């Protein structure tokens, strides 16, 4: 292994590909998910000839919420299985938003299922809720394991709540999130052994087994087998760590057969650096230079313990990389003219797109101070090479500042409403930019947003 200094990023010619039509995959995915939910409701309807009395209504509602919660668990796991077809067509951050929204509904369904079943059974057997809960947990098959799974779901929900999530490091939250795998595994058995819609319905049981086995197989393949295979094949390691701006460094990596990774400009990997204090966490960082057969590069701002530690990496440190992921690429371009709008270290995927996107491209890069404009020399070089415009906007000094409003953006880019917009930056800046772009007349379908809140 050698640790030679990598060359400066080579200039890549912009692609000549024409804008593409929207992919049908996101719409098909939604239709399939909602269709599966309708099939679950149809299963309950078929097995429920009548509902009598308060106990019957409560138990029936408990069965419906339980079936929907069981189906939703499989869907949530599938969304995060990192299936390439979904990831490239829908986008990792969009899948994560679907997963987060679905997770809130799933927890609500799980809680409703538990409360409704206990209440309905208590009315039917003329006992109190506490006695009925004890009977269910201790005497019904697989319900003790199901109860443990329910408690794990609650812990995951609490940790994922926004008020708590903001105070928990990404690495800790990500590790605790794996408890959902165990929760689903523990809860699966009681669905089939106690669910009235499965106990006497062999075809329904087989469909449920097929659904969960298929999702488990996809998770095992794309979350574990593929990353291990790629780690052994590409053998990535750090070659250099180079300062770019205050608190910002670029990490250069090399390895074997890098061209086989087939990364597109704008995509990211989940990086696991095999050194003390970092080996247990896999964090997402975008490529900040167009993929090269000899090396890869990421540029990272110190915003937490993990990112700050990257500045201290030594050449030769082994690296595991999962990916490439994300739909923040030229594949989703719909117009011939493009605006790249970045803030802070959000410039990293935009740097690669600025170099490679076809057509007329304008870059607007916002930062707090001039010295915080990372990769500025490279951006100026790309702009000169392709005859593109780049606008730098900073908060300090005030002479260089500009509000993030529709009017201010139109002053910089008069034909803004005719362009595709690729947006990447911190959450606050991104939300303000989304509002400004919509107010400026940019259709939502032409705003491509890479989120920092995965």
mmCIF file of N, CA, C and O in Angstrom, residues 107 110 114 144-158 179 183 186:
data_model
loop_
_atom_site.group_PDB
_atom_site.id
_atom_site.type_symbol
_atom_site.label_atom_id
_atom_site.label_comp_id
_atom_site.label_asym_id
_atom_site.label_seq_id
_atom_site.Cartn_x
_atom_site.Cartn_y
_atom_site.Cartn_z
ATOM 1 N N UNK A 107 -46.167 3.722 14.165
ATOM 2 C CA UNK A 107 -46.191 3.745 15.632
ATOM 3 C C UNK A 107 -47.599 4.040 16.132
ATOM 4 O O UNK A 107 -48.078 3.436 17.106
ATOM 5 N N UNK A 110 -49.587 0.861 15.730
ATOM 6 C CA UNK A 110 -49.195 -0.140 16.732
ATOM 7 C C UNK A 110 -49.818 0.190 18.080
ATOM 8 O O UNK A 110 -50.381 -0.688 18.758
ATOM 9 N N UNK A 114 -52.707 -2.080 20.107
ATOM 10 C CA UNK A 114 -52.551 -2.602 21.477
ATOM 11 C C UNK A 114 -53.717 -2.152 22.357
ATOM 12 O O UNK A 114 -54.347 -2.961 23.055
ATOM 13 N N UNK A 144 -45.665 -12.507 24.553
ATOM 14 C CA UNK A 144 -44.597 -11.967 25.390
ATOM 15 C C UNK A 144 -43.509 -11.369 24.500
ATOM 16 O O UNK A 144 -43.028 -10.255 24.748
ATOM 17 N N UNK A 145 -43.143 -12.098 23.448
ATOM 18 C CA UNK A 145 -42.168 -11.562 22.490
ATOM 19 C C UNK A 145 -42.744 -10.337 21.779
ATOM 20 O O UNK A 145 -42.035 -9.355 21.537
ATOM 21 N N UNK A 146 -44.030 -10.396 21.437
ATOM 22 C CA UNK A 146 -44.659 -9.256 20.789
ATOM 23 C C UNK A 146 -44.654 -8.021 21.666
ATOM 24 O O UNK A 146 -44.489 -6.895 21.176
ATOM 25 N N UNK A 147 -44.818 -8.220 22.990
ATOM 26 C CA UNK A 147 -44.792 -7.091 23.922
ATOM 27 C C UNK A 147 -43.409 -6.454 23.971
ATOM 28 O O UNK A 147 -43.274 -5.218 23.992
ATOM 29 N N UNK A 148 -42.374 -7.291 23.973
ATOM 30 C CA UNK A 148 -41.009 -6.763 23.955
ATOM 31 C C UNK A 148 -40.779 -5.965 22.667
ATOM 32 O O UNK A 148 -40.183 -4.882 22.674
ATOM 33 N N UNK A 149 -41.277 -6.511 21.547
ATOM 34 C CA UNK A 149 -41.155 -5.788 20.287
ATOM 35 C C UNK A 149 -41.873 -4.451 20.325
ATOM 36 O O UNK A 149 -41.369 -3.442 19.815
ATOM 37 N N UNK A 150 -43.061 -4.421 20.944
ATOM 38 C CA UNK A 150 -43.819 -3.178 21.084
ATOM 39 C C UNK A 150 -43.036 -2.140 21.886
ATOM 40 O O UNK A 150 -42.971 -0.959 21.515
ATOM 41 N N UNK A 151 -42.412 -2.563 22.970
ATOM 42 C CA UNK A 151 -41.619 -1.638 23.784
ATOM 43 C C UNK A 151 -40.415 -1.103 23.004
ATOM 44 O O UNK A 151 -40.058 0.080 23.136
ATOM 45 N N UNK A 152 -39.803 -1.958 22.188
ATOM 46 C CA UNK A 152 -38.689 -1.500 21.365
ATOM 47 C C UNK A 152 -39.157 -0.466 20.333
ATOM 48 O O UNK A 152 -38.451 0.505 20.043
ATOM 49 N N UNK A 153 -40.356 -0.686 19.775
ATOM 50 C CA UNK A 153 -40.927 0.298 18.856
ATOM 51 C C UNK A 153 -41.089 1.651 19.556
ATOM 52 O O UNK A 153 -40.795 2.703 18.982
ATOM 53 N N UNK A 154 -41.570 1.621 20.800
ATOM 54 C CA UNK A 154 -41.769 2.872 21.527
ATOM 55 C C UNK A 154 -40.449 3.588 21.776
ATOM 56 O O UNK A 154 -40.356 4.817 21.632
ATOM 57 N N UNK A 155 -39.417 2.828 22.143
ATOM 58 C CA UNK A 155 -38.102 3.439 22.373
ATOM 59 C C UNK A 155 -37.587 4.084 21.091
ATOM 60 O O UNK A 155 -37.084 5.221 21.099
ATOM 61 N N UNK A 156 -37.721 3.371 19.971
ATOM 62 C CA UNK A 156 -37.277 3.917 18.695
ATOM 63 C C UNK A 156 -38.048 5.184 18.341
ATOM 64 O O UNK A 156 -37.482 6.165 17.835
ATOM 65 N N UNK A 157 -39.359 5.176 18.607
ATOM 66 C CA UNK A 157 -40.181 6.352 18.315
ATOM 67 C C UNK A 157 -39.746 7.547 19.152
ATOM 68 O O UNK A 157 -39.672 8.683 18.651
ATOM 69 N N UNK A 158 -39.437 7.315 20.419
ATOM 70 C CA UNK A 158 -39.009 8.407 21.300
ATOM 71 C C UNK A 158 -37.680 8.987 20.828
ATOM 72 O O UNK A 158 -37.505 10.209 20.740
ATOM 73 N N UNK A 179 -32.686 -1.267 16.438
ATOM 74 C CA UNK A 179 -33.602 -2.001 17.319
ATOM 75 C C UNK A 179 -34.912 -2.320 16.620
ATOM 76 O O UNK A 179 -35.620 -3.254 17.016
ATOM 77 N N UNK A 183 -37.386 -5.534 16.841
ATOM 78 C CA UNK A 183 -38.799 -5.339 17.177
ATOM 79 C C UNK A 183 -39.699 -6.032 16.165
ATOM 80 O O UNK A 183 -40.675 -6.707 16.532
ATOM 81 N N UNK A 186 -39.499 -9.840 16.641
ATOM 82 C CA UNK A 186 -40.226 -10.319 17.820
ATOM 83 C C UNK A 186 -41.736 -10.237 17.625
ATOM 84 O O UNK A 186 -42.480 -11.080 18.131
#
